[in-house]
Coordinates of N, CA and C in Angstrom, one line a residue:
M1 N -167.4 -171.8 171.0 CA -166.2 -171.8 171.7 C -165.6 -170.4 171.8
T2 N -165.0 -170.0 172.9 CA -164.5 -168.7 173.2 C -163.0 -168.7 172.9
K3 N -162.6 -167.6 172.3 CA -161.2 -167.3 172.0 C -160.7 -166.1 172.7
D4 N -159.5 -166.2 173.2 CA -158.9 -165.0 173.9 C -158.0 -164.3 172.9
L5 N -158.0 -163.0 173.0 CA -157.1 -162.1 172.2 C -156.3 -161.2 173.1
V6 N -155.1 -161.0 172.8 CA -154.3 -160.0 173.5 C -154.2 -158.8 172.6
L7 N -154.6 -157.6 173.1 CA -154.6 -156.4 172.4 C -153.6 -155.4 172.9
T8 N -152.8 -154.8 172.0 CA -152.0 -153.7 172.4 C -152.6 -152.4 171.8
V9 N -152.6 -151.4 172.6 CA -153.4 -150.2 172.2 C -152.4 -149.0 172.4
I10 N -152.5 -148.0 171.5 CA -151.8 -146.7 171.7 C -152.6 -145.6 171.0
S11 N -152.6 -144.5 171.7 CA -153.3 -143.3 171.1 C -152.8 -142.1 171.8
D12 N -153.1 -140.9 171.3 CA -152.9 -139.7 172.1 C -153.7 -139.8 173.3
D13 N -153.2 -139.3 174.4 CA -153.9 -139.3 175.7 C -155.1 -138.3 175.6
K14 N -156.3 -138.8 175.7 CA -157.5 -138.0 175.6 C -158.6 -138.7 176.3
P15 N -159.6 -138.0 176.8 CA -160.8 -138.6 177.4 C -161.5 -139.5 176.3
G16 N -162.1 -140.6 176.8 CA -162.9 -141.4 176.0 C -162.3 -142.6 175.3
V17 N -160.9 -142.8 175.4 CA -160.3 -143.9 174.7 C -160.8 -145.2 175.3
V18 N -160.8 -145.3 176.7 CA -161.2 -146.6 177.3 C -162.7 -146.9 177.0
E19 N -163.5 -145.8 177.0 CA -164.9 -146.0 176.7 C -165.1 -146.5 175.2
T20 N -164.3 -145.9 174.3 CA -164.4 -146.4 172.9 C -164.0 -147.8 172.8
L21 N -162.9 -148.2 173.4 CA -162.5 -149.6 173.4 C -163.5 -150.5 174.0
A22 N -164.0 -150.2 175.1 CA -165.0 -151.0 175.8 C -166.3 -151.2 175.0
Q23 N -166.7 -150.1 174.4 CA -167.9 -150.1 173.5 C -167.7 -151.0 172.3
T24 N -166.6 -150.9 171.7 CA -166.2 -151.7 170.5 C -166.2 -153.2 170.9
I25 N -165.5 -153.5 172.0 CA -165.4 -154.9 172.4 C -166.8 -155.4 172.7
A26 N -167.6 -154.7 173.5 CA -169.0 -155.2 173.8 C -169.9 -155.3 172.6
A27 N -169.8 -154.4 171.7 CA -170.7 -154.4 170.5 C -170.4 -155.6 169.6
H28 N -169.3 -156.2 169.8 CA -169.0 -157.4 169.0 C -168.9 -158.7 169.9
G29 N -169.7 -158.7 171.0 CA -169.8 -159.8 171.8 C -168.6 -160.2 172.6
G30 N -167.7 -159.2 172.8 CA -166.5 -159.5 173.5 C -166.6 -159.2 175.0
N31 N -165.7 -159.7 175.7 CA -165.6 -159.5 177.2 C -164.2 -159.0 177.5
W32 N -164.1 -157.9 178.2 CA -162.8 -157.3 178.7 C -162.4 -158.1 179.9
S33 N -161.4 -158.9 179.8 CA -161.0 -159.8 181.0 C -160.0 -159.1 181.9
E34 N -158.9 -158.6 181.4 CA -157.9 -158.0 182.2 C -157.1 -157.0 181.4
S35 N -156.4 -156.1 182.1 CA -155.7 -155.1 181.3 C -154.6 -154.4 182.2
Q36 N -153.7 -153.7 181.5 CA -152.7 -152.8 182.1 C -152.7 -151.6 181.2
L37 N -153.2 -150.5 181.7 CA -153.3 -149.3 180.9 C -152.5 -148.1 181.6
S38 N -151.9 -147.3 180.8 CA -151.1 -146.2 181.4 C -151.0 -145.0 180.5
H39 N -150.7 -143.9 181.1 CA -150.4 -142.6 180.4 C -148.9 -142.4 180.5
L40 N -148.3 -142.0 179.4 CA -146.8 -141.7 179.4 C -146.5 -140.8 178.3
A41 N -145.9 -139.7 178.6 CA -145.4 -138.7 177.6 C -146.4 -138.3 176.6
G42 N -147.6 -138.0 177.1 CA -148.7 -137.5 176.2 C -149.4 -138.6 175.4
K43 N -149.1 -139.9 175.7 CA -149.7 -141.0 175.0 C -150.4 -141.9 176.0
F44 N -151.4 -142.6 175.5 CA -152.1 -143.5 176.3 C -151.8 -144.9 175.7
A45 N -151.4 -145.9 176.5 CA -151.0 -147.2 175.9 C -151.5 -148.3 176.9
G46 N -151.7 -149.4 176.3 CA -152.1 -150.5 177.2 C -152.0 -151.9 176.5
I47 N -152.2 -152.9 177.3 CA -152.3 -154.2 176.9 C -153.6 -154.8 177.6
L48 N -154.4 -155.5 176.8 CA -155.6 -156.1 177.3 C -155.8 -157.5 176.9
R49 N -156.5 -158.3 177.7 CA -156.9 -159.6 177.2 C -158.4 -159.5 177.2
V50 N -158.9 -159.9 176.0 CA -160.4 -159.9 175.8 C -160.8 -161.3 175.2
S51 N -162.0 -161.7 175.4 CA -162.5 -162.9 174.9 C -163.7 -162.7 174.1
A52 N -163.9 -163.5 173.1 CA -165.1 -163.4 172.2 C -165.3 -164.8 171.6
S53 N -166.6 -165.0 171.2 CA -166.9 -166.3 170.6 C -166.2 -166.4 169.2
E54 N -165.8 -167.6 168.8 CA -165.1 -167.7 167.5 C -165.8 -167.0 166.4
E55 N -167.1 -167.1 166.3 CA -167.8 -166.5 165.2 C -167.8 -164.9 165.2
N56 N -167.4 -164.3 166.4 CA -167.3 -162.9 166.5 C -165.9 -162.3 166.4
V57 N -164.9 -163.2 166.5 CA -163.5 -162.7 166.5 C -163.1 -161.9 165.3
A58 N -163.5 -162.4 164.1 CA -163.1 -161.7 162.9 C -163.7 -160.3 162.8
Q59 N -165.0 -160.2 163.2 CA -165.7 -158.9 163.2 C -165.1 -158.0 164.2
L60 N -164.8 -158.5 165.4 CA -164.2 -157.7 166.5 C -162.8 -157.2 166.0
R61 N -162.0 -158.0 165.4 CA -160.7 -157.5 164.9 C -160.8 -156.4 163.9
R62 N -161.8 -156.6 163.0 CA -162.0 -155.5 162.0 C -162.4 -154.2 162.6
A63 N -163.3 -154.3 163.6 CA -163.8 -153.1 164.3 C -162.7 -152.4 165.1
L64 N -161.8 -153.2 165.7 CA -160.7 -152.7 166.4 C -159.7 -152.0 165.4
D65 N -159.5 -152.6 164.2 CA -158.7 -152.0 163.2 C -159.3 -150.6 162.8
D66 N -160.6 -150.6 162.7 CA -161.3 -149.4 162.2 C -161.1 -148.2 163.2
L67 N -160.7 -148.5 164.5 CA -160.5 -147.4 165.5 C -159.4 -146.5 165.1
Q68 N -158.5 -146.9 164.1 CA -157.5 -146.0 163.6 C -158.0 -144.7 163.1
T69 N -159.3 -144.7 162.6 CA -159.9 -143.5 162.1 C -160.1 -142.5 163.2
Q70 N -160.1 -143.0 164.5 CA -160.1 -142.1 165.7 C -158.8 -142.0 166.3
S71 N -157.7 -142.3 165.6 CA -156.3 -142.2 166.1 C -156.1 -143.2 167.3
I72 N -156.8 -144.3 167.3 CA -156.5 -145.3 168.3 C -156.0 -146.5 167.5
K73 N -154.7 -146.9 167.8 CA -154.1 -148.0 167.1 C -154.2 -149.2 167.9
V74 N -154.7 -150.3 167.4 CA -154.9 -151.5 168.1 C -154.3 -152.7 167.3
V75 N -153.5 -153.5 168.0 CA -153.0 -154.7 167.4 C -153.6 -155.9 168.2
A76 N -154.2 -156.8 167.5 CA -154.9 -157.9 168.2 C -154.2 -159.2 167.8
E77 N -153.8 -160.0 168.8 CA -153.1 -161.3 168.5 C -153.8 -162.4 169.4
P78 N -153.8 -163.6 168.9 CA -154.4 -164.7 169.7 C -153.5 -164.8 171.0
A79 N -154.2 -165.1 172.1 CA -153.5 -165.3 173.3 C -152.6 -166.5 173.2
G80 N -151.4 -166.4 173.9 CA -150.5 -167.5 173.9 C -150.8 -168.5 175.0
T81 N -149.9 -169.5 175.1 CA -150.0 -170.5 176.2 C -148.7 -170.5 177.0
S82 N -148.8 -171.2 178.1 CA -147.6 -171.3 178.9 C -146.9 -172.7 178.7
A83 N -147.4 -173.4 177.7 CA -146.8 -174.8 177.5 C -145.3 -174.7 177.3
G84 N -144.6 -175.6 177.9 CA -143.2 -175.7 177.7 C -142.4 -174.9 178.7
R85 N -143.0 -174.0 179.5 CA -142.3 -173.2 180.5 C -141.9 -174.1 181.7
P86 N -140.7 -174.0 182.2 CA -140.3 -174.8 183.3 C -141.0 -174.3 184.6
P87 N -141.0 -175.2 185.7 CA -141.6 -174.7 186.9 C -140.8 -173.5 187.4
C88 N -141.6 -172.5 188.0 CA -140.9 -171.3 188.4 C -141.4 -170.8 189.8
R89 N -140.5 -170.0 190.3 CA -140.8 -169.3 191.6 C -141.0 -167.8 191.2
H90 N -141.8 -167.1 192.0 CA -142.0 -165.7 191.7 C -141.2 -164.9 192.7
Y91 N -140.5 -163.8 192.1 CA -139.7 -162.9 192.8 C -140.0 -161.5 192.4
T92 N -139.7 -160.5 193.2 CA -139.8 -159.1 192.8 C -138.4 -158.5 192.9
F93 N -138.1 -157.5 192.2 CA -136.9 -156.8 192.3 C -137.1 -155.3 192.3
T94 N -136.2 -154.6 192.9 CA -136.2 -153.1 192.8 C -134.7 -152.7 192.5
A95 N -134.7 -151.6 191.8 CA -133.4 -151.0 191.5 C -133.5 -149.5 191.7
L96 N -132.5 -148.8 192.3 CA -132.6 -147.4 192.6 C -131.2 -146.8 192.6
G97 N -131.0 -145.7 191.9 CA -129.7 -145.1 191.9 C -129.6 -143.9 190.9
N98 N -128.5 -143.3 190.8 CA -128.2 -142.3 189.8 C -128.6 -142.8 188.4
D99 N -129.3 -142.0 187.6 CA -129.7 -142.4 186.3 C -128.4 -142.4 185.4
R100 N -128.4 -143.4 184.5 CA -127.3 -143.5 183.5 C -127.7 -144.5 182.5
P101 N -127.2 -144.4 181.3 CA -127.6 -145.4 180.2 C -127.2 -146.8 180.6
G102 N -128.0 -147.8 180.3 CA -127.6 -149.2 180.4 C -128.1 -149.9 181.6
I103 N -128.8 -149.2 182.5 CA -129.3 -149.9 183.7 C -130.3 -151.1 183.4
V104 N -131.3 -150.7 182.6 CA -132.3 -151.8 182.2 C -131.6 -152.9 181.4
R105 N -130.8 -152.5 180.5 CA -130.1 -153.5 179.6 C -129.3 -154.5 180.5
E106 N -128.5 -154.0 181.4 CA -127.7 -154.8 182.3 C -128.5 -155.8 183.1
I107 N -129.6 -155.3 183.7 CA -130.4 -156.2 184.5 C -131.1 -157.2 183.6
A108 N -131.6 -156.7 182.5 CA -132.3 -157.6 181.6 C -131.4 -158.7 181.1
Q109 N -130.2 -158.4 180.7 CA -129.2 -159.4 180.3 C -129.0 -160.5 181.3
A110 N -128.8 -160.0 182.6 CA -128.5 -161.0 183.7 C -129.7 -161.9 183.8
L111 N -130.9 -161.4 183.7 CA -132.1 -162.2 183.9 C -132.3 -163.2 182.7
S112 N -132.2 -162.6 181.5 CA -132.4 -163.4 180.3 C -131.4 -164.5 180.1
S113 N -130.2 -164.3 180.5 CA -129.2 -165.3 180.4 C -129.5 -166.6 181.3
R114 N -130.4 -166.4 182.2 CA -130.8 -167.5 183.1 C -132.2 -167.9 182.8
Q115 N -132.7 -167.5 181.7 CA -134.1 -167.9 181.3 C -135.2 -167.4 182.3
I116 N -134.9 -166.3 182.9 CA -135.8 -165.7 183.9 C -136.8 -164.8 183.1
N117 N -138.0 -164.9 183.3 CA -139.1 -164.2 182.6 C -139.4 -162.9 183.4
M118 N -139.3 -161.8 182.8 CA -139.8 -160.5 183.5 C -141.2 -160.3 183.1
E119 N -142.1 -160.5 184.1 CA -143.5 -160.4 183.9 C -144.0 -159.0 183.9
H120 N -143.3 -158.2 184.7 CA -143.8 -156.8 184.9 C -142.5 -155.9 185.1
L121 N -142.5 -154.7 184.5 CA -141.4 -153.8 184.8 C -142.0 -152.4 184.8
S122 N -141.7 -151.7 185.8 CA -142.1 -150.3 185.9 C -140.9 -149.4 186.3
T123 N -140.6 -148.4 185.5 CA -139.5 -147.6 185.7 C -139.9 -146.1 185.8
E124 N -139.1 -145.4 186.5 CA -139.4 -144.0 186.7 C -138.1 -143.1 186.8
Y125 N -138.2 -142.0 186.2 CA -137.1 -141.0 186.2 C -137.5 -139.9 187.0
S126 N -136.7 -139.5 188.0 CA -137.0 -138.3 188.8 C -135.7 -137.6 189.2
S127 N -135.8 -136.7 190.1 CA -134.6 -135.9 190.6 C -134.4 -136.2 192.1
M128 N -133.2 -136.3 192.5 CA -132.9 -136.4 193.9 C -133.3 -135.1 194.6
P129 N -133.9 -135.2 195.8 CA -134.5 -134.1 196.5 C -133.5 -132.9 196.7
W130 N -132.3 -133.1 197.2 CA -131.5 -131.9 197.5 C -130.6 -131.5 196.4
S131 N -130.1 -132.5 195.7 CA -129.1 -132.2 194.6 C -129.6 -132.0 193.2
G132 N -130.8 -132.5 193.0 CA -131.4 -132.4 191.7 C -130.8 -133.4 190.7
E133 N -129.9 -134.2 191.1 CA -129.3 -135.2 190.2 C -130.4 -136.2 189.7
P134 N -130.2 -136.7 188.5 CA -131.2 -137.6 187.9 C -131.2 -138.9 188.7
L135 N -132.4 -139.4 189.1 CA -132.6 -140.6 189.8 C -133.4 -141.6 189.0
F136 N -133.0 -142.8 189.0 CA -133.7 -143.9 188.2 C -134.2 -144.9 189.2
S137 N -135.4 -145.3 189.1 CA -135.9 -146.4 189.9 C -136.7 -147.4 189.0
A138 N -136.6 -148.6 189.4 CA -137.3 -149.7 188.7 C -137.9 -150.7 189.7
T139 N -139.0 -151.2 189.4 CA -139.6 -152.4 190.1 C -140.1 -153.4 189.1
G140 N -140.0 -154.6 189.5 CA -140.5 -155.6 188.6 C -140.8 -156.9 189.2
S141 N -141.6 -157.8 188.5 CA -141.8 -159.1 189.0 C -141.3 -160.1 188.0
L142 N -140.8 -161.2 188.6 CA -140.1 -162.2 187.8 C -140.6 -163.6 188.0
Q143 N -140.5 -164.4 186.9 CA -140.7 -165.8 187.0 C -139.3 -166.5 186.9
V144 N -138.8 -167.0 188.0 CA -137.5 -167.6 188.1 C -137.6 -169.1 188.1
P145 N -137.0 -169.8 187.0 CA -137.1 -171.2 187.0 C -136.5 -171.8 188.3
T146 N -137.1 -172.9 188.7 CA -136.6 -173.5 190.0 C -135.2 -174.0 189.9
S147 N -134.7 -174.2 188.6 CA -133.3 -174.6 188.4 C -132.3 -173.5 188.7
V148 N -132.7 -172.3 188.7 CA -131.8 -171.2 188.9 C -131.3 -171.1 190.4
D149 N -130.0 -171.0 190.6 CA -129.5 -170.8 191.9 C -129.6 -169.3 192.3
I150 N -130.5 -169.1 193.3 CA -130.8 -167.7 193.7 C -129.6 -167.0 194.3
D151 N -128.7 -167.7 195.0 CA -127.5 -167.1 195.5 C -126.6 -166.6 194.4
D152 N -126.5 -167.4 193.3 CA -125.7 -167.0 192.1 C -126.3 -165.8 191.5
L153 N -127.6 -165.8 191.3 CA -128.3 -164.7 190.7 C -128.1 -163.4 191.5
T154 N -128.3 -163.5 192.8 CA -128.1 -162.4 193.7 C -126.7 -161.8 193.6
E155 N -125.7 -162.7 193.5 CA -124.3 -162.3 193.4 C -124.1 -161.5 192.1
Q156 N -124.7 -162.0 191.0 CA -124.6 -161.3 189.7 C -125.2 -160.0 189.7
L157 N -126.4 -159.9 190.3 CA -127.1 -158.6 190.5 C -126.3 -157.6 191.4
D158 N -125.7 -158.1 192.4 CA -124.8 -157.3 193.3 C -123.6 -156.7 192.5
T159 N -123.1 -157.6 191.6 CA -121.9 -157.1 190.8 C -122.4 -156.0 189.8
I160 N -123.5 -156.2 189.2 CA -124.1 -155.1 188.3 C -124.4 -153.9 189.1
A161 N -124.9 -154.0 190.3 CA -125.2 -152.9 191.2 C -123.9 -152.1 191.5
D162 N -122.9 -152.8 191.8 CA -121.6 -152.2 192.1 C -121.0 -151.4 190.9
E163 N -121.1 -152.1 189.8 CA -120.6 -151.5 188.5 C -121.3 -150.2 188.1
L164 N -122.7 -150.2 188.4 CA -123.5 -149.1 188.0 C -123.7 -148.1 189.1
A165 N -123.2 -148.4 190.3 CA -123.4 -147.6 191.5 C -124.9 -147.3 191.8
I166 N -125.6 -148.5 191.8 CA -127.0 -148.4 192.1 C -127.3 -149.5 193.2
D167 N -128.5 -149.5 193.7 CA -128.9 -150.6 194.6 C -129.9 -151.5 193.9
I168 N -129.7 -152.8 194.0 CA -130.6 -153.7 193.4 C -131.0 -154.7 194.5
A169 N -132.3 -155.0 194.7 CA -132.7 -155.9 195.7 C -133.6 -156.9 195.0
L170 N -133.5 -158.2 195.4 CA -134.3 -159.3 194.9 C -135.0 -159.9 196.0
E171 N -136.3 -160.1 196.0 CA -137.0 -160.6 197.1 C -138.1 -161.6 196.7
E172 N -138.2 -162.7 197.5 CA -139.3 -163.6 197.2 C -140.5 -163.0 197.9
P173 N -141.7 -162.9 197.2 CA -142.8 -162.3 197.9 C -143.2 -163.1 199.2
Q174 N -143.8 -162.4 200.1 CA -144.2 -163.0 201.4 C -145.2 -164.1 201.2
H175 N -146.1 -164.0 200.2 CA -147.1 -164.9 199.9 C -146.6 -165.9 198.8
A176 N -145.3 -166.3 198.8 CA -144.8 -167.1 197.8 C -145.6 -168.4 197.7
Q177 N -145.8 -168.8 196.5 CA -146.6 -170.0 196.2 C -145.8 -171.1 195.7
E178 N -146.4 -172.2 195.4 CA -145.7 -173.4 194.8 C -145.2 -173.0 193.5
P179 N -144.1 -173.7 193.0 CA -143.6 -173.3 191.6 C -144.8 -173.3 190.6
S180 N -144.7 -172.4 189.7 CA -145.8 -172.2 188.7 C -145.3 -172.4 187.3
R181 N -146.2 -172.9 186.5 CA -145.9 -173.1 185.1 C -146.6 -172.0 184.3
E182 N -147.3 -171.1 185.0 CA -148.1 -170.1 184.3 C -147.2 -169.0 183.7
H183 N -147.6 -168.5 182.5 CA -146.8 -167.5 181.8 C -147.8 -166.6 181.2
N184 N -148.0 -165.4 181.7 CA -149.0 -164.4 181.1 C -148.3 -163.5 180.2

């Protein structure tokens, strides 16, 4: 029987980290299924889903732990399930405006208070072209329970946008699907 593991990885950003991970996983009968990897502030970090036969999981976990000798820190956890999640619709959101403390916190509180799951979040700090003022942007994807009133949510996000002097947009993807129970 095959077991899925979710790995979180962090190391200094340097050539060969992905190769080392891939070789370690393959050497222990594992399969690299999916991942999100990124470079940020001189570090390389990521999250991966790998699968391996039950008899290989313990050896794979030990081998991943041993990568610390190469300054690659890996935490391996059994993959979770989506059991118990209510039916959901998928939405995306964007936020853009002058940078200031609390933007992510305010948006996250509004979503979490309605049991909305943030599946993906990408943020960026930059400067406005002419003024050089700090600019914050965020994009994300959400699982919104079908019980959530989208008009109420939009109104709450508009209130936050007004208070923080930013723009927040919530959109249902063009290829919206039937409500999902999936939770990755």
